[in-house]
Tab-separated table of C-alpha atoms in Angstrom:
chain	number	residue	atom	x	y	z
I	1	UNK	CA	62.841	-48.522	112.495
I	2	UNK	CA	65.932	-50.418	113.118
I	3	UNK	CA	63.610	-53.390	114.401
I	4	UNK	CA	62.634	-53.640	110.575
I	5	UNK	CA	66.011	-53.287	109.340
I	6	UNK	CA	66.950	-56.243	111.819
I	7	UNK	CA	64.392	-58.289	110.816
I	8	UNK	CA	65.161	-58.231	106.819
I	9	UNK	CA	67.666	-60.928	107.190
I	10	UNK	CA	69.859	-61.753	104.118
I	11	UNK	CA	70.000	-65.303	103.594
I	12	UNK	CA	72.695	-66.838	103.293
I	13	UNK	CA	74.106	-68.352	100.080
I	14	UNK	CA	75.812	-71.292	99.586
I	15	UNK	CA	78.688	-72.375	96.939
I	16	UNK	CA	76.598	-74.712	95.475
I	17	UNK	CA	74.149	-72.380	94.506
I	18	UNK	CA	76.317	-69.947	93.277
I	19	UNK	CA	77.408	-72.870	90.874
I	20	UNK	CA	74.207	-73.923	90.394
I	21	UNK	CA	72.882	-70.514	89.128
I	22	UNK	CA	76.381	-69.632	87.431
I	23	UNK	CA	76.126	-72.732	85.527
I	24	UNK	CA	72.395	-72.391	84.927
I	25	UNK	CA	73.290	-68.670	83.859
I	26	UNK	CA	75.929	-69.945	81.467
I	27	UNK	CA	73.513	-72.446	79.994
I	28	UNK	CA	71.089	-69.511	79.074
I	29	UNK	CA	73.619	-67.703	77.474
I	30	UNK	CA	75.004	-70.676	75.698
I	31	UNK	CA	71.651	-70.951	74.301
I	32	UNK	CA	70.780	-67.442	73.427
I	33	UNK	CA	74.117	-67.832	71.148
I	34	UNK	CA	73.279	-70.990	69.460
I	35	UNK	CA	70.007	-68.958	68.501
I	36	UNK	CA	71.979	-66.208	67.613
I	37	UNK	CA	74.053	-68.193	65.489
I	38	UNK	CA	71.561	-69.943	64.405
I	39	UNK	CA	69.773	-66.598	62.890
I	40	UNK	CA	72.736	-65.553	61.212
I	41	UNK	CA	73.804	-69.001	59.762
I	42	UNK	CA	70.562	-69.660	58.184
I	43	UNK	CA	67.974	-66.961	58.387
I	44	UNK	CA	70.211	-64.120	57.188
I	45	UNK	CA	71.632	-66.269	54.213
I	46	UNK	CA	67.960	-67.503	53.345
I	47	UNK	CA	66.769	-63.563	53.051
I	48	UNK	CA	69.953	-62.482	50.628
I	49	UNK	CA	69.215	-66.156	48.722
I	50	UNK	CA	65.971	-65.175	48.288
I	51	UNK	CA	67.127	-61.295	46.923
I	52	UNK	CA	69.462	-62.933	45.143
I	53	UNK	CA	66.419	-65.143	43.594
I	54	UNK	CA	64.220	-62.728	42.767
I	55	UNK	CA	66.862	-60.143	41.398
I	56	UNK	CA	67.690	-62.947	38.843
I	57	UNK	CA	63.926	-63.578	37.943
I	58	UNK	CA	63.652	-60.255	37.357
I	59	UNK	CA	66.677	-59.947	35.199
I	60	UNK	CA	65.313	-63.038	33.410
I	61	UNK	CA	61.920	-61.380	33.053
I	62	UNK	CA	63.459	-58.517	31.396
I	63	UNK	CA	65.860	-60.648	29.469
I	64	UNK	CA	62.637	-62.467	27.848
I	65	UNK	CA	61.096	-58.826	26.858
I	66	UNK	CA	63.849	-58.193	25.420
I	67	UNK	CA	64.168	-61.163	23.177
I	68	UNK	CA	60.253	-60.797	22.424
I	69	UNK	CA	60.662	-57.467	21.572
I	70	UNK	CA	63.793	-58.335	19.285
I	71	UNK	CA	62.123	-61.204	17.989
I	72	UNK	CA	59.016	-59.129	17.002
I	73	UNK	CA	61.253	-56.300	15.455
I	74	UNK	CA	62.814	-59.028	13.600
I	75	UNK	CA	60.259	-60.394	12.103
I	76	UNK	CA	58.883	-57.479	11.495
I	77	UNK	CA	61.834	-56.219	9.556
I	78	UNK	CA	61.638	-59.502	7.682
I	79	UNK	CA	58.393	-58.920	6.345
I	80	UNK	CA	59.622	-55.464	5.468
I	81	UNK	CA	62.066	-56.858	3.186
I	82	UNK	CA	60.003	-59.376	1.495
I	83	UNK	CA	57.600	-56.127	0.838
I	84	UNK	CA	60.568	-53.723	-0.362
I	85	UNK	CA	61.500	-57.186	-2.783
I	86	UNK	CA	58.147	-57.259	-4.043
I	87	UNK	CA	57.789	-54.145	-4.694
I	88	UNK	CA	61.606	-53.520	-6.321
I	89	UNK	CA	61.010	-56.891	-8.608
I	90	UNK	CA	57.727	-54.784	-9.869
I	91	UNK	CA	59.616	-51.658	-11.510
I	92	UNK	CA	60.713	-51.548	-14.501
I	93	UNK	CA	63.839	-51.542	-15.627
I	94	UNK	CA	66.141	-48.753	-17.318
I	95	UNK	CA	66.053	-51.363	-19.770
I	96	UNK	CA	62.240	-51.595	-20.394
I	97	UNK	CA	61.770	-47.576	-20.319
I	98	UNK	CA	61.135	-47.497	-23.912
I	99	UNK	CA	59.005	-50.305	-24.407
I	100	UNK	CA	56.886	-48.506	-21.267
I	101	UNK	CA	57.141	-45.666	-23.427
I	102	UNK	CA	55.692	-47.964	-26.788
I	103	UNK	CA	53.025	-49.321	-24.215
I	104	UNK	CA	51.517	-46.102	-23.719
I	105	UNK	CA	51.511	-45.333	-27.081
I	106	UNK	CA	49.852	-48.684	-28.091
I	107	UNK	CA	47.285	-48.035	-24.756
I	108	UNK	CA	46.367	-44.877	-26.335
I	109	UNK	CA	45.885	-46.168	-29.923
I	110	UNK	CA	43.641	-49.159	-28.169
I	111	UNK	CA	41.303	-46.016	-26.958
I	112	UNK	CA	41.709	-44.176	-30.285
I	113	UNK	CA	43.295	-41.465	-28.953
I	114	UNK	CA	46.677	-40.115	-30.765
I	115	UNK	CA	49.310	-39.089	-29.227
I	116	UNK	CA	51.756	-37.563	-31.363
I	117	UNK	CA	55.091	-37.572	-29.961
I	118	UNK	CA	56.285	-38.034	-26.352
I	119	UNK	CA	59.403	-36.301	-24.070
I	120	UNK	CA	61.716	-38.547	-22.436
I	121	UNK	CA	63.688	-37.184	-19.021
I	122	UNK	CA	65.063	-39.948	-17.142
I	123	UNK	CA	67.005	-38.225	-14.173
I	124	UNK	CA	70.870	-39.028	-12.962
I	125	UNK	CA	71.329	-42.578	-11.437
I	126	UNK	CA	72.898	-42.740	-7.868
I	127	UNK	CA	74.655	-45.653	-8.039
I	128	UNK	CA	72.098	-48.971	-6.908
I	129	UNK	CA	69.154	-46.525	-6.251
I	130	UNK	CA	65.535	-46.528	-8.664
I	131	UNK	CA	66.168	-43.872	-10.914
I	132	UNK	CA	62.667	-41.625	-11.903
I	133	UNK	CA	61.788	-41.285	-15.233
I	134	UNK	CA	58.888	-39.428	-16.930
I	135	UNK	CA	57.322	-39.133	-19.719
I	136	UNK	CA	55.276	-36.077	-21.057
I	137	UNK	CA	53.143	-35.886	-24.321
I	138	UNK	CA	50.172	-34.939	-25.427
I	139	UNK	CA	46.702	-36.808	-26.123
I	140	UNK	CA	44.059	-36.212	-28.323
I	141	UNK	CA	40.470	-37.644	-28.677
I	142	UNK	CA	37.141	-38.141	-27.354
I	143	UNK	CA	36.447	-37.596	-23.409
I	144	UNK	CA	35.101	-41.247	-22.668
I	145	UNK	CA	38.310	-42.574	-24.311
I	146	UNK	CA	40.530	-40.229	-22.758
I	147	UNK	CA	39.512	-40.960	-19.291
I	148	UNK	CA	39.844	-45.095	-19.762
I	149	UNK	CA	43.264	-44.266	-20.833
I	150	UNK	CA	44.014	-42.478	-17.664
I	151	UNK	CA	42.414	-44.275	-15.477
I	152	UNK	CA	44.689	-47.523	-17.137
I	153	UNK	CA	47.865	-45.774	-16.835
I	154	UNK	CA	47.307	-45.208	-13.106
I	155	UNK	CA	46.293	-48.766	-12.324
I	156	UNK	CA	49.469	-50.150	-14.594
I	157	UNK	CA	51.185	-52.609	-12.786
I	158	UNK	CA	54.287	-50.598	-13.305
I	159	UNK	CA	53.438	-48.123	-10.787
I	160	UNK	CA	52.935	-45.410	-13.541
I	161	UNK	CA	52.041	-42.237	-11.848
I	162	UNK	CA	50.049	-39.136	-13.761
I	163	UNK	CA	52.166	-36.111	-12.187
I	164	UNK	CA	50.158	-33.873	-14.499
I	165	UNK	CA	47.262	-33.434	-16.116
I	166	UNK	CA	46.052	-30.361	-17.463
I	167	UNK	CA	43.459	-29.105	-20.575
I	168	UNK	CA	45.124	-27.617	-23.821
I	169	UNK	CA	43.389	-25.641	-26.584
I	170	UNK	CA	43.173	-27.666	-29.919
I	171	UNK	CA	45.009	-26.740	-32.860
I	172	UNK	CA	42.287	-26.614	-35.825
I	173	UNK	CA	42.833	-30.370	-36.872
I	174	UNK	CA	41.413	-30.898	-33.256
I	175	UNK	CA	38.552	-28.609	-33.591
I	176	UNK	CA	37.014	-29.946	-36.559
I	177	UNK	CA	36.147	-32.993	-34.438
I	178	UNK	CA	33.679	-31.151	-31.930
I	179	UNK	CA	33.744	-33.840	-29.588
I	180	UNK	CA	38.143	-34.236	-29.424
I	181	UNK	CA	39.677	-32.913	-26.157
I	182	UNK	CA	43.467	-32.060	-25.637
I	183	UNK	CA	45.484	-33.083	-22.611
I	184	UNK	CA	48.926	-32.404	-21.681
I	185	UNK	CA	49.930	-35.304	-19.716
I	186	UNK	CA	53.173	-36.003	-17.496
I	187	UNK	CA	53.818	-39.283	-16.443
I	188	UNK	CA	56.317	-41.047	-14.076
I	189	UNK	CA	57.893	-43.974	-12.824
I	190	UNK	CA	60.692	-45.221	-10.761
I	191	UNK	CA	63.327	-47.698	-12.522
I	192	UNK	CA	65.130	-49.866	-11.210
I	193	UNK	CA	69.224	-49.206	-12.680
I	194	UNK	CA	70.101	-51.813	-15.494
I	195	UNK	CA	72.383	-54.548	-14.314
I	196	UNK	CA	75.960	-54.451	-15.045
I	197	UNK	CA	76.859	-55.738	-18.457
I	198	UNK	CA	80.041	-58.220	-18.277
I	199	UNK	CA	82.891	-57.510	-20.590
I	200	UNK	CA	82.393	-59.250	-23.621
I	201	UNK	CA	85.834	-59.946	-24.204
Protein backbone atom coordinates (compact mmCIF):
# COMPACT_ATOMS: atom_id res chain seq x y z
CA UNK A 1 0.00 0.00 0.00
CA UNK A 2 2.60 2.56 0.47
CA UNK A 3 3.75 1.79 -3.26
CA UNK A 4 0.31 3.53 -4.17
CA UNK A 5 0.67 6.24 -1.81
CA UNK A 6 4.23 6.86 -3.46
CA UNK A 7 3.07 6.82 -6.69
CA UNK A 8 0.15 9.62 -6.26
CA UNK A 9 2.59 12.35 -6.79
CA UNK A 10 1.39 15.97 -6.14
CA UNK A 11 2.38 18.12 -8.83
CA UNK A 12 3.92 20.79 -8.35
CA UNK A 13 2.52 24.33 -8.73
CA UNK A 14 4.01 27.17 -9.96
CA UNK A 15 3.55 31.10 -9.08
CA UNK A 16 2.33 31.77 -12.24
CA UNK A 17 -0.43 29.61 -11.98
CA UNK A 18 -1.40 30.52 -8.76
CA UNK A 19 -1.74 34.07 -10.42
CA UNK A 20 -3.15 32.82 -13.26
CA UNK A 21 -6.07 31.02 -11.46
CA UNK A 22 -6.23 33.82 -8.63
CA UNK A 23 -6.70 36.31 -11.25
CA UNK A 24 -8.97 34.10 -13.34
CA UNK A 25 -10.86 33.45 -9.90
CA UNK A 26 -11.14 37.18 -9.31
CA UNK A 27 -12.45 37.73 -12.81
CA UNK A 28 -15.39 35.26 -12.06
CA UNK A 29 -16.26 36.92 -9.11
CA UNK A 30 -15.95 40.32 -10.60
CA UNK A 31 -18.46 39.13 -12.95
CA UNK A 32 -20.90 37.34 -10.78
CA UNK A 33 -21.12 41.01 -9.06
CA UNK A 34 -21.65 43.02 -12.09
CA UNK A 35 -24.65 40.48 -12.58
CA UNK A 36 -25.55 40.90 -9.22
CA UNK A 37 -25.59 44.46 -9.53
CA UNK A 38 -26.91 44.36 -12.48
CA UNK A 39 -30.21 42.44 -11.03
CA UNK A 40 -30.66 44.81 -8.40
CA UNK A 41 -30.04 48.05 -10.46
CA UNK A 42 -32.50 47.22 -13.04
CA UNK A 43 -34.52 44.10 -12.55
CA UNK A 44 -35.59 44.83 -8.97
CA UNK A 45 -36.54 48.55 -9.83
CA UNK A 46 -38.40 47.31 -13.11
CA UNK A 47 -40.68 44.77 -10.80
CA UNK A 48 -41.64 47.69 -8.02
CA UNK A 49 -42.11 50.16 -11.40
CA UNK A 50 -44.27 47.84 -12.67
CA UNK A 51 -46.35 47.46 -8.96
CA UNK A 52 -46.13 50.81 -8.82
CA UNK A 53 -47.89 50.86 -12.49
CA UNK A 54 -50.46 48.74 -12.01
CA UNK A 55 -51.39 49.95 -8.37
CA UNK A 56 -52.02 53.37 -10.10
CA UNK A 57 -54.18 51.79 -12.97
CA UNK A 58 -56.04 50.31 -10.57
CA UNK A 59 -56.57 53.36 -8.49
CA UNK A 60 -57.44 55.07 -11.80
CA UNK A 61 -59.87 52.28 -12.64
CA UNK A 62 -61.63 52.81 -9.49
CA UNK A 63 -61.31 56.54 -9.70
CA UNK A 64 -63.36 56.32 -13.18
CA UNK A 65 -66.23 54.11 -11.33
CA UNK A 66 -66.42 56.40 -9.15
CA UNK A 67 -66.96 59.39 -11.32
CA UNK A 68 -69.45 57.14 -13.51
CA UNK A 69 -71.23 56.25 -10.68
CA UNK A 70 -71.36 60.03 -9.45
CA UNK A 71 -72.06 61.14 -12.77
CA UNK A 72 -75.03 58.69 -13.12
CA UNK A 73 -76.37 59.63 -9.55
CA UNK A 74 -76.14 63.07 -10.75
CA UNK A 75 -77.96 62.98 -13.45
CA UNK A 76 -80.18 61.01 -12.06
CA UNK A 77 -80.93 63.41 -9.28
CA UNK A 78 -81.28 66.01 -12.01
CA UNK A 79 -84.02 64.42 -13.62
CA UNK A 80 -85.51 64.01 -10.18
CA UNK A 81 -85.74 67.61 -9.80
CA UNK A 82 -87.06 68.52 -13.09
CA UNK A 83 -89.91 65.75 -12.08
CA UNK A 84 -90.48 67.17 -8.38
CA UNK A 85 -90.71 70.90 -10.56
CA UNK A 86 -93.19 69.52 -12.75
CA UNK A 87 -95.06 68.13 -10.56
CA UNK A 88 -94.93 71.22 -7.73
CA UNK A 89 -95.76 73.85 -10.79
CA UNK A 90 -99.04 71.44 -11.23
CA UNK A 91 -100.73 72.06 -7.65
CA UNK A 92 -102.71 74.46 -6.96
CA UNK A 93 -102.24 77.12 -5.03
CA UNK A 94 -103.66 78.20 -1.45
CA UNK A 95 -104.68 80.88 -3.61
CA UNK A 96 -106.79 78.91 -6.19
CA UNK A 97 -108.48 76.57 -3.35
CA UNK A 98 -111.70 78.23 -3.78
CA UNK A 99 -111.97 78.54 -7.31
CA UNK A 100 -111.06 74.45 -7.16
CA UNK A 101 -113.78 74.47 -4.84
CA UNK A 102 -116.27 76.65 -7.62
CA UNK A 103 -114.84 74.11 -10.28
CA UNK A 104 -116.34 71.25 -8.71
CA UNK A 105 -119.37 72.83 -8.20
CA UNK A 106 -119.64 74.02 -11.87
CA UNK A 107 -118.32 70.10 -12.89
CA UNK A 108 -121.22 68.87 -11.04
CA UNK A 109 -123.84 71.30 -12.44
CA UNK A 110 -122.27 70.32 -16.13
CA UNK A 111 -123.53 66.55 -15.11
CA UNK A 112 -126.75 67.85 -13.51
CA UNK A 113 -126.01 66.74 -10.37
CA UNK A 114 -126.49 69.30 -7.25
CA UNK A 115 -124.47 69.58 -4.76
CA UNK A 116 -125.70 71.65 -2.10
CA UNK A 117 -123.08 72.97 0.02
CA UNK A 118 -119.45 71.85 0.50
CA UNK A 119 -116.88 71.66 3.86
CA UNK A 120 -113.67 73.30 3.60
CA UNK A 121 -110.55 71.89 5.99
CA UNK A 122 -107.36 73.04 4.74
CA UNK A 123 -104.75 71.70 7.37
CA UNK A 124 -101.75 73.87 9.20
CA UNK A 125 -98.95 75.03 6.76
CA UNK A 126 -95.30 74.03 7.70
CA UNK A 127 -93.55 76.70 6.53
CA UNK A 128 -92.49 76.04 2.37
CA UNK A 129 -94.20 72.55 2.45
CA UNK A 130 -97.76 71.65 0.12
CA UNK A 131 -100.32 72.05 2.53
CA UNK A 132 -103.54 69.27 2.07
CA UNK A 133 -106.76 70.49 1.70
CA UNK A 134 -110.13 68.70 1.28
CA UNK A 135 -113.20 69.18 0.46
CA UNK A 136 -116.36 67.13 1.53
CA UNK A 137 -120.02 67.58 0.26
CA UNK A 138 -122.60 65.85 -0.89
CA UNK A 139 -123.98 64.96 -4.54
CA UNK A 140 -127.17 64.26 -5.78
CA UNK A 141 -128.50 62.87 -9.15
CA UNK A 142 -128.71 60.21 -11.59
CA UNK A 143 -126.03 57.18 -11.50
CA UNK A 144 -124.63 57.70 -15.17
CA UNK A 145 -124.03 61.38 -14.24
CA UNK A 146 -122.68 60.73 -10.98
CA UNK A 147 -120.05 58.41 -12.10
CA UNK A 148 -118.70 60.95 -15.12
CA UNK A 149 -118.37 63.36 -12.37
CA UNK A 150 -116.15 61.10 -10.42
CA UNK A 151 -114.40 59.68 -12.77
CA UNK A 152 -113.49 63.72 -13.92
CA UNK A 153 -112.51 64.72 -10.56
CA UNK A 154 -109.95 61.90 -10.37
CA UNK A 155 -108.41 62.55 -13.76
CA UNK A 156 -108.31 66.60 -12.91
CA UNK A 157 -105.14 67.87 -13.70
CA UNK A 158 -104.95 69.16 -10.21
CA UNK A 159 -104.24 65.92 -8.75
CA UNK A 160 -107.73 65.86 -7.02
CA UNK A 161 -107.97 62.72 -5.06
CA UNK A 162 -111.59 61.03 -3.94
CA UNK A 163 -110.53 59.97 -0.21
CA UNK A 164 -114.15 58.92 0.21
CA UNK A 165 -116.92 57.79 -1.30
CA UNK A 166 -119.72 56.28 0.31
CA UNK A 167 -123.87 55.81 -0.42
CA UNK A 168 -126.34 58.04 1.70
CA UNK A 169 -130.10 57.57 2.08
CA UNK A 170 -132.13 60.39 0.28
CA UNK A 171 -134.05 62.83 2.08
CA UNK A 172 -137.71 62.75 0.40
CA UNK A 173 -136.88 65.58 -2.22
CA UNK A 174 -134.37 62.81 -3.42
CA UNK A 175 -136.79 60.04 -3.44
CA UNK A 176 -139.37 61.45 -5.52
CA UNK A 177 -136.86 61.16 -8.38
CA UNK A 178 -136.63 57.20 -8.43
CA UNK A 179 -133.68 57.20 -10.42
CA UNK A 180 -131.44 60.13 -7.97
CA UNK A 181 -128.62 58.54 -5.90
CA UNK A 182 -126.84 60.25 -2.85
CA UNK A 183 -123.10 60.28 -2.30
CA UNK A 184 -121.08 61.60 0.40
CA UNK A 185 -117.94 62.54 -1.18
CA UNK A 186 -114.43 63.67 0.36
CA UNK A 187 -112.04 65.09 -1.76
CA UNK A 188 -108.33 66.18 -1.51
CA UNK A 189 -105.50 67.91 -2.78
CA UNK A 190 -102.11 69.12 -1.94
CA UNK A 191 -101.42 73.07 -2.27
CA UNK A 192 -98.73 74.53 -2.80
CA UNK A 193 -98.36 77.69 0.24
CA UNK A 194 -99.25 81.19 -1.31
CA UNK A 195 -96.24 83.32 -1.99
CA UNK A 196 -95.28 86.00 0.31
CA UNK A 197 -97.15 89.21 -0.22
CA UNK A 198 -94.65 92.38 -0.16
CA UNK A 199 -95.53 95.21 2.12
CA UNK A 200 -97.54 97.52 0.37
CA UNK A 201 -96.22 100.42 1.97
Amino acid sequence: MIGIVERLVVPSVTRPAIRSLALSSACSLLALAALVGAYVEWVIPADDRLERAEAAYRKATLEQEQSRSQRALFEKALLTQGQVDTFWRALPSQDEYAALAMAISELGKAEHLTIPGMNYHLEESEGRLPVKASLSFRVIGDYAAMYRFIHRIETAESYLVVESLDAARADKAARATSHAVVFNVTVATFLRPSPPRGNMS
